[in-house]
Amino acid sequence: MLKYIAFILLLLCGGGVRGQALHVDSNCFLPTDKCCAEISSAIPTTDKGIFFIGAMVRKPGGGVPFLPIDTVMGNVMVGKLDSNRQLSWVKVFGGRDDDLAFKACQTPDGGYAVLALTLSNDGDVTGNKGGGDIWLLRTDANGNLLWQKTYGSSYSDDPISIANTADHGFIILGTTNGSDGDVPFHYGGFFSSDWLVIKTDSTGNVLWTKNIGGTESEGNRGQILAVDSFYYLIGSTASRDYDCIPSSWQSGADMYDDYYVIKLNDTGAVLWDSSYGGSRNDEAESAMIDRRDNTIMITGTTYSNDHMVTDYNGGNGDIWVVKVKMDGTLVWQKALGITSDETGSSLCITPPGEYIICGNTRYVIGGGDGWLSVLDTTGNEIYRKIFGGIENEAVFSIVQSKNGYAAAGGSASDLFTEGLNCNANNSGSFISYFERWPLSIPFIAENGISMIAYPNPVNKELIIKLPNAVTGSITVLNSIGQTILVSAVERESCIKIPVENWSTGLYFLSFQSESKQINTIKILKN
């Protein structure tokens, strides 16, 4: 069984990324030692730090606090990084059974609201209504638990998303297949799920709940967005009835999931719904409001190659980005991928207005790798980076940080093949820092040309991996621009360069293909 370790990748760059590349600067492992952990989400904090959440399976050793109750299952993990990228604290909450954090938001007083799934009814958890419940934890700014509430039915209830509301309460999105407790009714049968929307006050008391959906299953991924006194539910479903009125482009025989945007008023009544996708599954994962032009940005995964999906790249799934107006009108869409398996997970906006999309791909560096794409305001891809280690990575969040951006997720690798590795081989959480170079580096085209160089820093021998075995040339420059090495590459996928005689310092390794596409990596010689 692969051990997964949580990580946060910080991309150190203020402003946009056009004409600039994002490169790994360092990877620093957090002191979780023998704990298996995975970060499921991260958010920026008002003090320019990062708050991250996820799950951790407790094992002996490590720097994560013990729960006062014996547990061998997963527990909720929350943690804080300050603006200088230092770990401020890590806390663990839960009971004897499985507990997993999904999403979080910062509250006006500087604390945090954490939305989780719990199967427990002991330890930190009280009031479980049966099966899995939606669990809301409220902490102060230092991660101390202030209160907790459970929501749901006697059946399965799963969390998806949470947002602050204008009245200082919370709006919660989840799914349910129950019809008792906090769940007013159920559209479909026992094996199908409805969306469940819960409105609470500032202390977690329920003000109202609504089932949204149809007779098919509504997906357990998506986002709830609060805008003034309205709410936008973003998710995926194969339902074509009740609250999910089929659009004109959807075939009556199509029983696959599509992206859906559903607008609700301040009491949860459906005002309108709109769908997006093709004739195969389209699975929305994350969304945000672009307040510059009042649009909704959505990312997820598509398996379609028709209807609204016009630029599918092949393989088993593409990252699919959709931009829509606040009335649901499609502005543009973009499929991102190579001929592998790509999935979209999160997105954020740069100060100049570009969009950074994060997700995952397979078999480029290791078994599973992180994916970053930068899109301009009209959806054109202007930069792409694939990153990770030789094992499996899964990236779930991209957020803006003090000096750039931070991606968060889980990894089974003990180190990454790019960047400094601090406290490597520590089977716990880690942080990887990215920096942006002010270099004129053309976008690496959609044929998937990429380059990995490791170890970095290097002492004796540098290994260069070119996954597509392309033809071209390698050039190495030192920090003052002098050429150290020029070498032809003839359909090679692995190149070894002795560096023992290089002086200590910074070097720039560039690969230029026959078609003049360039990729550059910064190398540190110890």
Short mmCIF file of C-alpha atoms in Angstrom, two decimals:
data_model
loop_
_atom_site.label_atom_id
_atom_site.label_comp_id
_atom_site.label_asym_id
_atom_site.label_seq_id
_atom_site.Cartn_x
_atom_site.Cartn_y
_atom_site.Cartn_z
CA MET A 1 0.00 0.00 0.00
CA LEU A 2 1.43 3.38 -1.00
CA LYS A 3 1.90 5.86 1.79
CA TYR A 4 0.48 9.27 0.94
CA ILE A 5 2.07 12.38 2.37
CA ALA A 6 0.47 15.77 2.41
CA PHE A 7 2.20 18.66 0.70
CA ILE A 8 1.83 22.31 -0.12
CA LEU A 9 3.61 23.80 -3.13
CA LEU A 10 4.30 27.51 -2.96
CA LEU A 11 4.74 29.28 -6.28
CA LEU A 12 6.68 32.39 -5.42
CA CYS A 13 5.55 34.97 -7.92
CA GLY A 14 3.67 38.21 -7.52
CA GLY A 15 1.46 39.19 -10.41
CA GLY A 16 0.96 37.27 -13.62
CA VAL A 17 2.96 34.55 -15.31
CA ARG A 18 2.91 35.49 -19.01
CA GLY A 19 6.44 35.09 -20.37
CA GLN A 20 7.60 33.57 -17.09
CA ALA A 21 8.04 30.04 -15.84
CA LEU A 22 7.08 28.46 -12.50
CA HIS A 23 9.90 26.31 -11.13
CA VAL A 24 10.36 24.31 -7.95
CA ASP A 25 12.71 26.06 -5.54
CA SER A 26 12.58 23.67 -2.58
CA ASN A 27 10.55 20.87 -1.01
CA CYS A 28 10.40 20.89 2.79
CA PHE A 29 8.80 18.02 4.66
CA LEU A 30 6.63 18.80 7.67
CA PRO A 31 7.29 16.87 10.91
CA THR A 32 4.55 14.26 10.61
CA ASP A 33 7.04 11.38 10.51
CA LYS A 34 5.11 8.08 10.48
CA CYS A 35 1.67 9.59 9.84
CA CYS A 36 -0.02 8.93 6.53
CA ALA A 37 -1.59 12.26 5.61
CA GLU A 38 -3.24 13.91 2.64
CA ILE A 39 -4.26 17.53 2.27
CA SER A 40 -7.70 17.83 0.68
CA SER A 41 -7.94 21.63 0.52
CA ALA A 42 -6.12 24.85 1.35
CA ILE A 43 -7.19 28.49 1.61
CA PRO A 44 -5.28 31.77 1.89
CA THR A 45 -5.56 33.57 5.23
CA THR A 46 -5.92 37.27 5.97
CA ASP A 47 -2.39 37.39 7.44
CA LYS A 48 -0.98 36.09 4.11
CA GLY A 49 -0.49 32.58 5.40
CA ILE A 50 -2.12 29.32 4.34
CA PHE A 51 -4.66 27.20 6.22
CA PHE A 52 -4.76 23.56 5.12
CA ILE A 53 -7.05 20.65 5.97
CA GLY A 54 -7.22 16.95 5.26
CA ALA A 55 -7.02 13.58 6.93
CA MET A 56 -4.33 11.77 8.85
CA VAL A 57 -4.01 8.15 9.93
CA ARG A 58 -2.20 8.16 13.24
CA LYS A 59 0.84 5.92 13.67
CA PRO A 60 3.57 5.98 16.33
CA GLY A 61 5.98 8.92 16.16
CA GLY A 62 5.84 12.25 14.39
CA GLY A 63 5.00 15.79 15.39
CA VAL A 64 1.21 15.57 15.16
CA PRO A 65 -0.66 15.65 18.49
CA PHE A 66 -2.37 12.51 19.74
CA LEU A 67 -6.13 12.36 20.11
CA PRO A 68 -7.22 11.51 23.66
CA ILE A 69 -9.22 8.60 22.22
CA ASP A 70 -7.79 5.47 20.62
CA THR A 71 -8.30 5.45 16.87
CA VAL A 72 -6.84 3.54 13.96
CA MET A 73 -8.99 5.31 11.37
CA GLY A 74 -8.53 8.65 9.67
CA ASN A 75 -9.03 11.87 11.62
CA VAL A 76 -9.47 15.48 10.57
CA MET A 77 -6.15 17.32 10.24
CA VAL A 78 -5.93 21.13 10.16
CA GLY A 79 -2.81 23.26 10.05
CA LYS A 80 -1.50 26.78 9.52
CA LEU A 81 1.53 28.14 7.68
CA ASP A 82 2.55 31.71 8.41
CA SER A 83 3.51 34.27 5.77
CA ASN A 84 7.17 33.16 6.01
CA ARG A 85 6.21 29.58 5.11
CA GLN A 86 6.83 28.32 8.63
CA LEU A 87 4.47 25.79 10.19
CA SER A 88 2.58 27.52 13.00
CA TRP A 89 0.57 24.55 14.26
CA VAL A 90 -1.18 21.29 13.34
CA LYS A 91 -4.29 20.00 15.12
CA VAL A 92 -6.19 16.72 14.84
CA PHE A 93 -9.90 16.19 15.59
CA GLY A 94 -12.25 13.24 15.46
CA GLY A 95 -13.36 10.02 17.08
CA ARG A 96 -12.80 6.28 16.80
CA ASP A 97 -14.12 5.99 13.25
CA ASP A 98 -13.30 7.73 9.98
CA ASP A 99 -13.23 11.54 9.91
CA LEU A 100 -12.08 13.51 6.86
CA ALA A 101 -12.00 17.27 6.21
CA PHE A 102 -13.18 18.45 2.78
CA LYS A 103 -13.35 22.26 2.65
CA ALA A 104 -12.87 25.28 4.90
CA CYS A 105 -13.36 29.04 5.07
CA GLN A 106 -11.88 31.72 7.30
CA THR A 107 -14.35 33.49 9.57
CA PRO A 108 -14.51 37.27 10.18
CA ASP A 109 -12.84 36.90 13.60
CA GLY A 110 -9.79 35.19 12.08
CA GLY A 111 -10.85 31.68 13.02
CA TYR A 112 -11.86 28.86 10.69
CA ALA A 113 -14.91 26.81 9.77
CA VAL A 114 -13.99 23.30 8.64
CA LEU A 115 -16.44 21.10 6.76
CA ALA A 116 -15.82 17.40 7.25
CA LEU A 117 -17.29 13.92 7.01
CA THR A 118 -17.58 11.91 10.22
CA LEU A 119 -18.58 8.34 10.96
CA SER A 120 -17.76 8.83 14.66
CA ASN A 121 -19.98 9.62 17.61
CA ASP A 122 -17.36 10.00 20.31
CA GLY A 123 -14.19 11.94 20.96
CA ASP A 124 -14.71 15.40 19.46
CA VAL A 125 -17.92 14.31 17.69
CA THR A 126 -21.36 14.50 19.26
CA GLY A 127 -24.82 14.23 17.76
CA ASN A 128 -24.17 11.80 14.90
CA LYS A 129 -27.51 10.95 13.32
CA GLY A 130 -26.40 7.61 11.87
CA GLY A 131 -24.03 6.51 9.14
CA GLY A 132 -21.82 9.24 7.77
CA ASP A 133 -22.76 12.80 8.76
CA ILE A 134 -21.73 16.23 7.58
CA TRP A 135 -19.56 17.67 10.36
CA LEU A 136 -18.88 21.38 10.91
CA LEU A 137 -16.00 22.34 13.20
CA ARG A 138 -15.43 25.94 14.29
CA THR A 139 -11.96 26.85 15.56
CA ASP A 140 -10.26 30.02 16.71
CA ALA A 141 -7.27 31.54 14.90
CA ASN A 142 -4.92 29.08 16.63
CA GLY A 143 -6.88 25.98 15.68
CA ASN A 144 -8.52 25.43 19.06
CA LEU A 145 -11.97 23.87 18.76
CA LEU A 146 -14.77 26.26 19.78
CA TRP A 147 -17.77 24.17 18.82
CA GLN A 148 -18.93 21.44 16.45
CA LYS A 149 -22.22 20.44 14.82
CA THR A 150 -23.36 17.42 12.82
CA TYR A 151 -25.96 17.53 10.05
CA GLY A 152 -27.73 14.89 8.02
CA SER A 153 -29.96 11.86 8.25
CA SER A 154 -29.80 8.28 9.46
CA TYR A 155 -28.37 7.32 6.06
CA SER A 156 -25.31 8.57 4.16
CA ASP A 157 -24.62 12.31 4.16
CA ASP A 158 -21.43 13.64 2.57
CA PRO A 159 -19.92 17.15 2.66
CA ILE A 160 -18.87 19.05 -0.45
CA SER A 161 -18.37 22.77 0.19
CA ILE A 162 -18.87 25.65 2.64
CA ALA A 163 -18.95 29.44 2.32
CA ASN A 164 -19.45 32.44 4.59
CA THR A 165 -22.73 34.31 4.17
CA ALA A 166 -23.56 38.01 4.43
CA ASP A 167 -25.28 37.51 7.82
CA HIS A 168 -22.09 35.90 9.26
CA GLY A 169 -23.57 32.42 9.02
CA PHE A 170 -22.62 29.56 6.72
CA ILE A 171 -24.02 27.96 3.59
CA ILE A 172 -23.15 24.27 3.26
CA LEU A 173 -23.40 21.96 0.25
CA GLY A 174 -23.43 18.19 0.58
CA THR A 175 -25.20 15.09 -0.69
CA THR A 176 -27.66 12.75 1.01
CA ASN A 177 -29.70 9.64 0.31
CA GLY A 178 -31.77 10.05 3.47
CA SER A 179 -35.14 11.63 4.23
CA ASP A 180 -35.13 12.18 7.98
CA GLY A 181 -33.23 14.25 10.54
CA ASP A 182 -32.13 17.46 8.81
CA VAL A 183 -33.17 16.13 5.38
CA PRO A 184 -36.74 17.11 4.42
CA PHE A 185 -37.31 14.54 1.64
CA HIS A 186 -35.57 12.57 -1.10
CA TYR A 187 -36.13 12.68 -4.87
CA GLY A 188 -34.74 9.31 -5.94
CA GLY A 189 -34.34 5.81 -4.55
CA PHE A 190 -32.09 4.62 -1.75
CA PHE A 191 -29.08 4.22 -4.04
CA SER A 192 -29.28 7.73 -5.49
CA SER A 193 -28.17 10.93 -3.79
CA ASP A 194 -29.60 14.45 -3.78
CA TRP A 195 -27.70 17.65 -3.15
CA LEU A 196 -28.37 18.93 0.36
CA VAL A 197 -28.06 22.68 1.01
CA ILE A 198 -27.91 23.78 4.66
CA LYS A 199 -28.10 27.38 5.87
CA THR A 200 -26.88 28.02 9.42
CA ASP A 201 -26.39 30.99 11.70
CA SER A 202 -22.98 32.03 13.06
CA THR A 203 -23.00 29.29 15.70
CA GLY A 204 -24.01 26.46 13.37
CA ASN A 205 -27.71 26.29 14.19
CA VAL A 206 -29.81 25.22 11.19
CA LEU A 207 -31.98 27.97 9.68
CA TRP A 208 -33.18 25.93 6.71
CA THR A 209 -32.30 22.90 4.59
CA LYS A 210 -33.18 22.09 0.98
CA ASN A 211 -32.91 19.01 -1.20
CA ILE A 212 -31.85 19.92 -4.75
CA GLY A 213 -31.65 17.56 -7.72
CA GLY A 214 -33.61 14.88 -9.51
CA THR A 215 -34.21 11.15 -9.63
CA GLU A 216 -30.63 10.26 -10.65
CA SER A 217 -27.62 10.68 -8.37
CA GLU A 218 -26.16 14.12 -7.85
CA GLY A 219 -22.36 14.15 -7.66
CA ASN A 220 -20.42 14.53 -4.40
CA ARG A 221 -17.97 17.12 -5.77
CA GLY A 222 -18.51 20.79 -6.53
CA GLN A 223 -18.81 24.17 -4.85
CA ILE A 224 -21.33 26.46 -3.17
CA LEU A 225 -20.79 30.18 -3.78
CA ALA A 226 -22.43 33.02 -1.85
CA VAL A 227 -23.02 36.30 -3.71
CA ASP A 228 -24.99 38.93 -1.78
CA SER A 229 -28.17 37.12 -0.72
CA PHE A 230 -28.02 34.51 -3.51
CA TYR A 231 -26.28 31.15 -3.69
CA TYR A 232 -24.81 29.35 -6.69
CA LEU A 233 -24.63 25.56 -6.53
CA ILE A 234 -22.01 24.13 -8.89
CA GLY A 235 -21.90 20.37 -9.33
CA SER A 236 -22.57 17.46 -11.70
CA THR A 237 -25.56 15.21 -12.20
CA ALA A 238 -27.25 12.88 -14.67
CA SER A 239 -30.71 13.97 -13.48
CA ARG A 240 -32.99 15.52 -16.10
CA ASP A 241 -36.04 16.30 -13.98
CA TYR A 242 -37.27 18.27 -10.93
CA ASP A 243 -34.58 20.91 -10.21
CA CYS A 244 -32.35 19.78 -13.10
CA ILE A 245 -34.28 20.85 -16.17
CA PRO A 246 -32.55 19.52 -19.31
CA SER A 247 -31.00 22.06 -21.67
CA SER A 248 -31.76 22.00 -25.39
CA TRP A 249 -28.37 20.48 -26.26
CA GLN A 250 -28.81 17.47 -23.92
CA SER A 251 -30.04 14.27 -25.52
CA GLY A 252 -32.95 12.51 -23.87
CA ALA A 253 -30.95 9.27 -24.04
CA ASP A 254 -27.90 10.84 -22.40
CA MET A 255 -27.63 9.53 -18.85
CA TYR A 256 -24.13 10.82 -18.17
CA ASP A 257 -23.18 13.56 -15.72
CA ASP A 258 -22.93 17.17 -16.90
CA TYR A 259 -21.74 20.33 -15.19
CA TYR A 260 -24.65 22.18 -13.56
CA VAL A 261 -25.02 25.69 -12.17
CA ILE A 262 -28.15 26.24 -10.06
CA LYS A 263 -29.02 29.64 -8.62
CA LEU A 264 -30.87 29.75 -5.27
CA ASN A 265 -32.46 32.66 -3.44
CA ASP A 266 -31.93 33.44 0.25
CA THR A 267 -34.41 30.75 1.34
CA GLY A 268 -33.02 28.02 -0.93
CA ALA A 269 -35.64 28.19 -3.68
CA VAL A 270 -34.32 27.34 -7.16
CA LEU A 271 -34.38 30.38 -9.49
CA TRP A 272 -32.81 28.75 -12.55
CA ASP A 273 -30.44 25.98 -13.63
CA SER A 274 -28.08 25.60 -16.57
CA SER A 275 -26.00 22.65 -17.77
CA TYR A 276 -22.73 22.28 -19.70
CA GLY A 277 -20.92 19.33 -21.23
CA GLY A 278 -21.09 16.63 -23.86
CA SER A 279 -22.40 13.12 -24.38
CA ARG A 280 -20.04 11.52 -21.84
CA ASN A 281 -19.35 12.31 -18.18
CA ASP A 282 -18.46 15.89 -17.24
CA GLU A 283 -17.62 16.22 -13.54
CA ALA A 284 -17.38 19.67 -11.93
CA GLU A 285 -14.90 19.88 -9.06
CA SER A 286 -14.33 23.50 -8.06
CA ALA A 287 -15.57 27.01 -8.85
CA MET A 288 -15.03 30.64 -7.95
CA ILE A 289 -16.44 34.07 -8.73
CA ASP A 290 -14.34 36.37 -10.91
CA ARG A 291 -15.50 39.70 -9.52
CA ARG A 292 -13.72 41.73 -12.18
CA ASP A 293 -16.30 40.82 -14.80
CA ASN A 294 -18.92 39.07 -12.59
CA THR A 295 -18.50 35.60 -14.03
CA ILE A 296 -18.24 32.10 -12.59
CA MET A 297 -15.12 30.02 -13.31
CA ILE A 298 -15.53 26.24 -13.07
CA THR A 299 -12.97 23.46 -13.38
CA GLY A 300 -13.29 19.71 -13.34
CA THR A 301 -12.94 16.78 -15.71
CA THR A 302 -14.54 15.93 -19.04
CA TYR A 303 -14.69 12.65 -20.92
CA SER A 304 -16.71 14.19 -23.77
CA ASN A 305 -15.65 15.24 -27.25
CA ASP A 306 -18.82 16.83 -28.59
CA HIS A 307 -21.55 19.40 -27.89
CA MET A 308 -19.89 22.09 -25.73
CA VAL A 309 -16.51 20.29 -25.49
CA THR A 310 -14.68 21.24 -28.68
CA ASP A 311 -10.96 20.70 -28.01
CA TYR A 312 -10.66 17.31 -26.29
CA ASN A 313 -7.04 16.08 -26.25
CA GLY A 314 -7.63 12.32 -26.10
CA GLY A 315 -6.74 9.83 -23.41
CA ASN A 316 -9.02 9.01 -20.51
CA GLY A 317 -10.21 12.45 -19.44
CA ASP A 318 -9.22 16.11 -19.83
CA ILE A 319 -9.23 19.00 -17.40
CA TRP A 320 -12.23 21.12 -18.45
CA VAL A 321 -12.49 24.82 -17.62
CA VAL A 322 -15.77 26.69 -18.17
CA LYS A 323 -16.45 30.41 -17.81
CA VAL A 324 -20.11 31.47 -17.51
CA LYS A 325 -21.96 34.70 -16.79
CA MET A 326 -23.97 35.14 -13.60
CA ASP A 327 -27.12 34.28 -15.57
CA GLY A 328 -25.61 30.96 -16.70
CA THR A 329 -24.67 31.99 -20.25
CA LEU A 330 -21.53 30.24 -21.50
CA VAL A 331 -18.65 32.65 -22.22
CA TRP A 332 -15.94 30.14 -23.19
CA GLN A 333 -14.65 26.65 -22.42
CA LYS A 334 -11.23 25.02 -22.62
CA ALA A 335 -10.13 21.38 -22.42
CA LEU A 336 -6.58 20.82 -21.16
CA GLY A 337 -4.59 17.64 -21.45
CA ILE A 338 -2.30 15.31 -23.32
CA THR A 339 -3.00 11.74 -24.40
CA SER A 340 -3.04 10.55 -20.79
CA ASP A 341 -5.51 10.79 -17.88
CA GLU A 342 -6.07 14.37 -16.70
CA THR A 343 -8.41 15.55 -13.95
CA GLY A 344 -9.10 19.12 -12.83
CA SER A 345 -9.26 20.02 -9.14
CA SER A 346 -8.97 23.76 -8.41
CA LEU A 347 -8.32 27.24 -9.82
CA CYS A 348 -7.38 30.76 -8.78
CA ILE A 349 -6.98 34.19 -10.38
CA THR A 350 -3.71 36.11 -10.73
CA PRO A 351 -3.68 39.88 -10.09
CA PRO A 352 -3.43 40.70 -13.84
CA GLY A 353 -6.42 38.47 -14.51
CA GLU A 354 -4.94 35.18 -15.69
CA TYR A 355 -6.33 31.89 -14.39
CA ILE A 356 -4.15 29.20 -12.81
CA ILE A 357 -5.71 25.74 -13.08
CA CYS A 358 -4.40 22.81 -11.09
CA GLY A 359 -5.10 19.15 -11.55
CA ASN A 360 -3.47 15.80 -12.11
CA THR A 361 -2.03 13.68 -14.90
CA ARG A 362 -0.39 10.27 -15.13
CA TYR A 363 2.85 8.66 -16.27
CA VAL A 364 4.86 11.77 -17.15
CA ILE A 365 7.29 11.82 -14.20
CA GLY A 366 5.90 9.12 -11.92
CA GLY A 367 2.66 7.22 -11.58
CA GLY A 368 0.58 10.34 -10.92
CA ASP A 369 1.78 13.93 -11.31
CA GLY A 370 0.61 17.45 -10.58
CA TRP A 371 -0.56 19.68 -13.43
CA LEU A 372 -0.60 23.49 -13.62
CA SER A 373 -1.96 25.47 -16.56
CA VAL A 374 -2.14 29.24 -16.91
CA LEU A 375 -4.95 30.62 -19.10
CA ASP A 376 -5.43 34.17 -20.31
CA THR A 377 -8.74 36.00 -19.97
CA THR A 378 -10.13 34.38 -23.13
CA GLY A 379 -9.14 30.82 -22.23
CA ASN A 380 -5.92 30.47 -24.21
CA GLU A 381 -3.29 28.34 -22.47
CA ILE A 382 -0.09 30.37 -22.12
CA TYR A 383 1.95 28.15 -19.80
CA ARG A 384 1.93 24.61 -18.49
CA LYS A 385 3.92 22.74 -15.84
CA ILE A 386 3.90 19.08 -14.80
CA PHE A 387 5.59 18.37 -11.48
CA GLY A 388 6.06 15.71 -8.84
CA GLY A 389 8.15 12.76 -7.74
CA ILE A 390 8.72 9.24 -8.98
CA GLU A 391 5.67 7.89 -7.12
CA ASN A 392 2.06 9.17 -7.10
CA GLU A 393 1.01 12.78 -6.48
CA ALA A 394 -2.53 14.13 -6.20
CA VAL A 395 -3.06 17.91 -6.21
CA PHE A 396 -6.34 19.29 -4.87
CA SER A 397 -5.95 23.06 -4.32
CA ILE A 398 -4.33 26.12 -5.84
CA VAL A 399 -4.48 29.41 -3.92
CA GLN A 400 -2.75 32.76 -3.90
CA SER A 401 -0.13 33.22 -1.18
CA LYS A 402 2.06 36.09 0.05
CA ASN A 403 4.50 36.08 -2.86
CA GLY A 404 2.73 33.93 -5.38
CA TYR A 405 0.63 30.80 -5.34
CA ALA A 406 0.38 27.56 -3.39
CA ALA A 407 -0.76 24.14 -4.56
CA ALA A 408 -1.72 21.49 -2.00
CA GLY A 409 -2.34 17.77 -2.06
CA GLY A 410 -0.89 14.37 -1.23
CA SER A 411 2.15 12.44 -2.40
CA ALA A 412 3.61 8.96 -2.08
CA SER A 413 7.06 10.24 -3.10
CA ASP A 414 9.73 10.93 -0.49
CA LEU A 415 11.14 13.73 -2.64
CA PHE A 416 10.42 15.58 -5.85
CA THR A 417 12.70 15.39 -8.89
CA GLU A 418 12.97 19.18 -9.09
CA GLY A 419 14.05 21.56 -6.35
CA LEU A 420 15.86 21.28 -3.04
CA ASN A 421 14.58 18.52 -0.76
CA CYS A 422 14.69 19.42 2.95
CA ASN A 423 14.06 16.65 5.50
CA ALA A 424 13.56 14.17 2.67
CA ASN A 425 12.44 10.59 3.35
CA ASN A 426 10.24 11.83 6.19
CA SER A 427 7.02 9.91 5.60
CA GLY A 428 4.79 12.79 6.56
CA SER A 429 3.59 16.13 5.17
CA PHE A 430 5.84 18.48 3.26
CA ILE A 431 5.91 21.91 1.62
CA SER A 432 7.40 22.57 -1.82
CA TYR A 433 8.29 26.10 -2.82
CA PHE A 434 8.03 27.35 -6.38
CA GLU A 435 9.50 30.56 -7.77
CA ARG A 436 8.84 32.39 -11.00
CA TRP A 437 11.79 33.37 -13.16
CA PRO A 438 11.60 36.61 -15.17
CA LEU A 439 12.74 34.79 -18.31
CA SER A 440 11.27 34.79 -21.79
CA ILE A 441 10.33 31.12 -21.96
CA PRO A 442 7.84 30.10 -24.68
CA PHE A 443 4.90 27.92 -23.73
CA ILE A 444 5.62 24.20 -24.06
CA ALA A 445 3.15 23.05 -26.69
CA GLU A 446 0.34 20.53 -26.24
CA ASN A 447 2.41 17.60 -27.55
CA GLY A 448 3.53 17.18 -23.95
CA ILE A 449 7.26 18.09 -24.31
CA SER A 450 8.69 18.37 -20.82
CA MET A 451 12.00 17.97 -19.01
CA ILE A 452 12.90 16.78 -15.52
CA ALA A 453 16.38 17.09 -13.98
CA TYR A 454 17.44 15.48 -10.71
CA PRO A 455 18.89 15.32 -8.12
CA ASN A 456 18.64 19.03 -7.53
CA PRO A 457 20.83 20.23 -5.89
CA VAL A 458 23.40 17.96 -7.52
CA ASN A 459 26.92 16.91 -6.49
CA LYS A 460 28.25 14.32 -8.94
CA GLU A 461 25.85 13.40 -11.73
CA LEU A 462 22.78 15.13 -13.14
CA ILE A 463 20.06 12.96 -14.66
CA ILE A 464 17.84 14.55 -17.32
CA LYS A 465 14.57 12.87 -18.22
CA LEU A 466 12.79 13.68 -21.49
CA PRO A 467 9.59 11.60 -21.39
CA ASN A 468 8.85 11.95 -25.12
CA ALA A 469 12.41 11.12 -26.26
CA VAL A 470 12.47 14.11 -28.59
CA THR A 471 15.38 15.34 -30.72
CA GLY A 472 17.03 18.66 -29.94
CA SER A 473 19.87 20.13 -27.91
CA ILE A 474 20.75 20.77 -24.27
CA THR A 475 22.50 23.95 -23.17
CA VAL A 476 23.82 24.79 -19.71
CA LEU A 477 24.61 28.37 -18.66
CA ASN A 478 26.12 29.55 -15.41
CA SER A 479 24.68 32.37 -13.31
CA ILE A 480 26.47 35.09 -15.35
CA GLY A 481 25.36 33.71 -18.71
CA GLN A 482 28.49 31.81 -19.76
CA THR A 483 27.91 28.61 -21.74
CA ILE A 484 29.12 25.57 -19.80
CA LEU A 485 27.79 22.79 -21.99
CA VAL A 486 26.08 22.24 -25.35
CA SER A 487 25.02 18.70 -26.24
CA ALA A 488 22.92 17.24 -29.07
CA VAL A 489 20.02 14.95 -28.16
CA GLU A 490 18.95 12.24 -30.62
CA ARG A 491 15.72 10.57 -29.54
CA GLU A 492 17.00 10.05 -26.01
CA SER A 493 14.79 9.82 -22.94
CA CYS A 494 17.46 9.74 -20.24
CA ILE A 495 20.71 11.72 -20.27
CA LYS A 496 23.43 11.67 -17.60
CA ILE A 497 25.81 14.61 -17.19
CA PRO A 498 28.84 14.51 -14.84
CA VAL A 499 29.03 17.74 -12.83
CA GLU A 500 31.81 17.07 -10.31
CA ASN A 501 34.05 19.64 -12.02
CA TRP A 502 31.40 22.37 -12.04
CA SER A 503 31.87 25.22 -9.61
CA THR A 504 29.40 25.53 -6.75
CA GLY A 505 26.49 27.78 -7.68
CA LEU A 506 23.43 28.30 -9.86
CA TYR A 507 23.05 26.99 -13.42
CA PHE A 508 20.36 27.16 -16.10
CA LEU A 509 19.66 23.96 -18.01
CA SER A 510 17.70 24.43 -21.26
CA PHE A 511 16.36 21.94 -23.77
CA GLN A 512 15.40 23.16 -27.24
CA SER A 513 13.50 20.82 -29.54
CA GLU A 514 13.72 20.66 -33.33
CA SER A 515 10.58 22.80 -33.46
CA LYS A 516 12.34 25.49 -31.34
CA GLN A 517 10.27 24.85 -28.21
CA ILE A 518 12.29 25.52 -25.06
CA ASN A 519 12.08 24.30 -21.49
CA THR A 520 14.46 25.66 -18.83
CA ILE A 521 15.23 24.39 -15.33
CA LYS A 522 17.33 26.01 -12.62
CA ILE A 523 20.02 23.69 -11.19
CA LEU A 524 21.98 24.19 -7.97
CA LYS A 525 25.46 22.62 -7.78
CA ASN A 526 26.67 21.91 -4.23
#
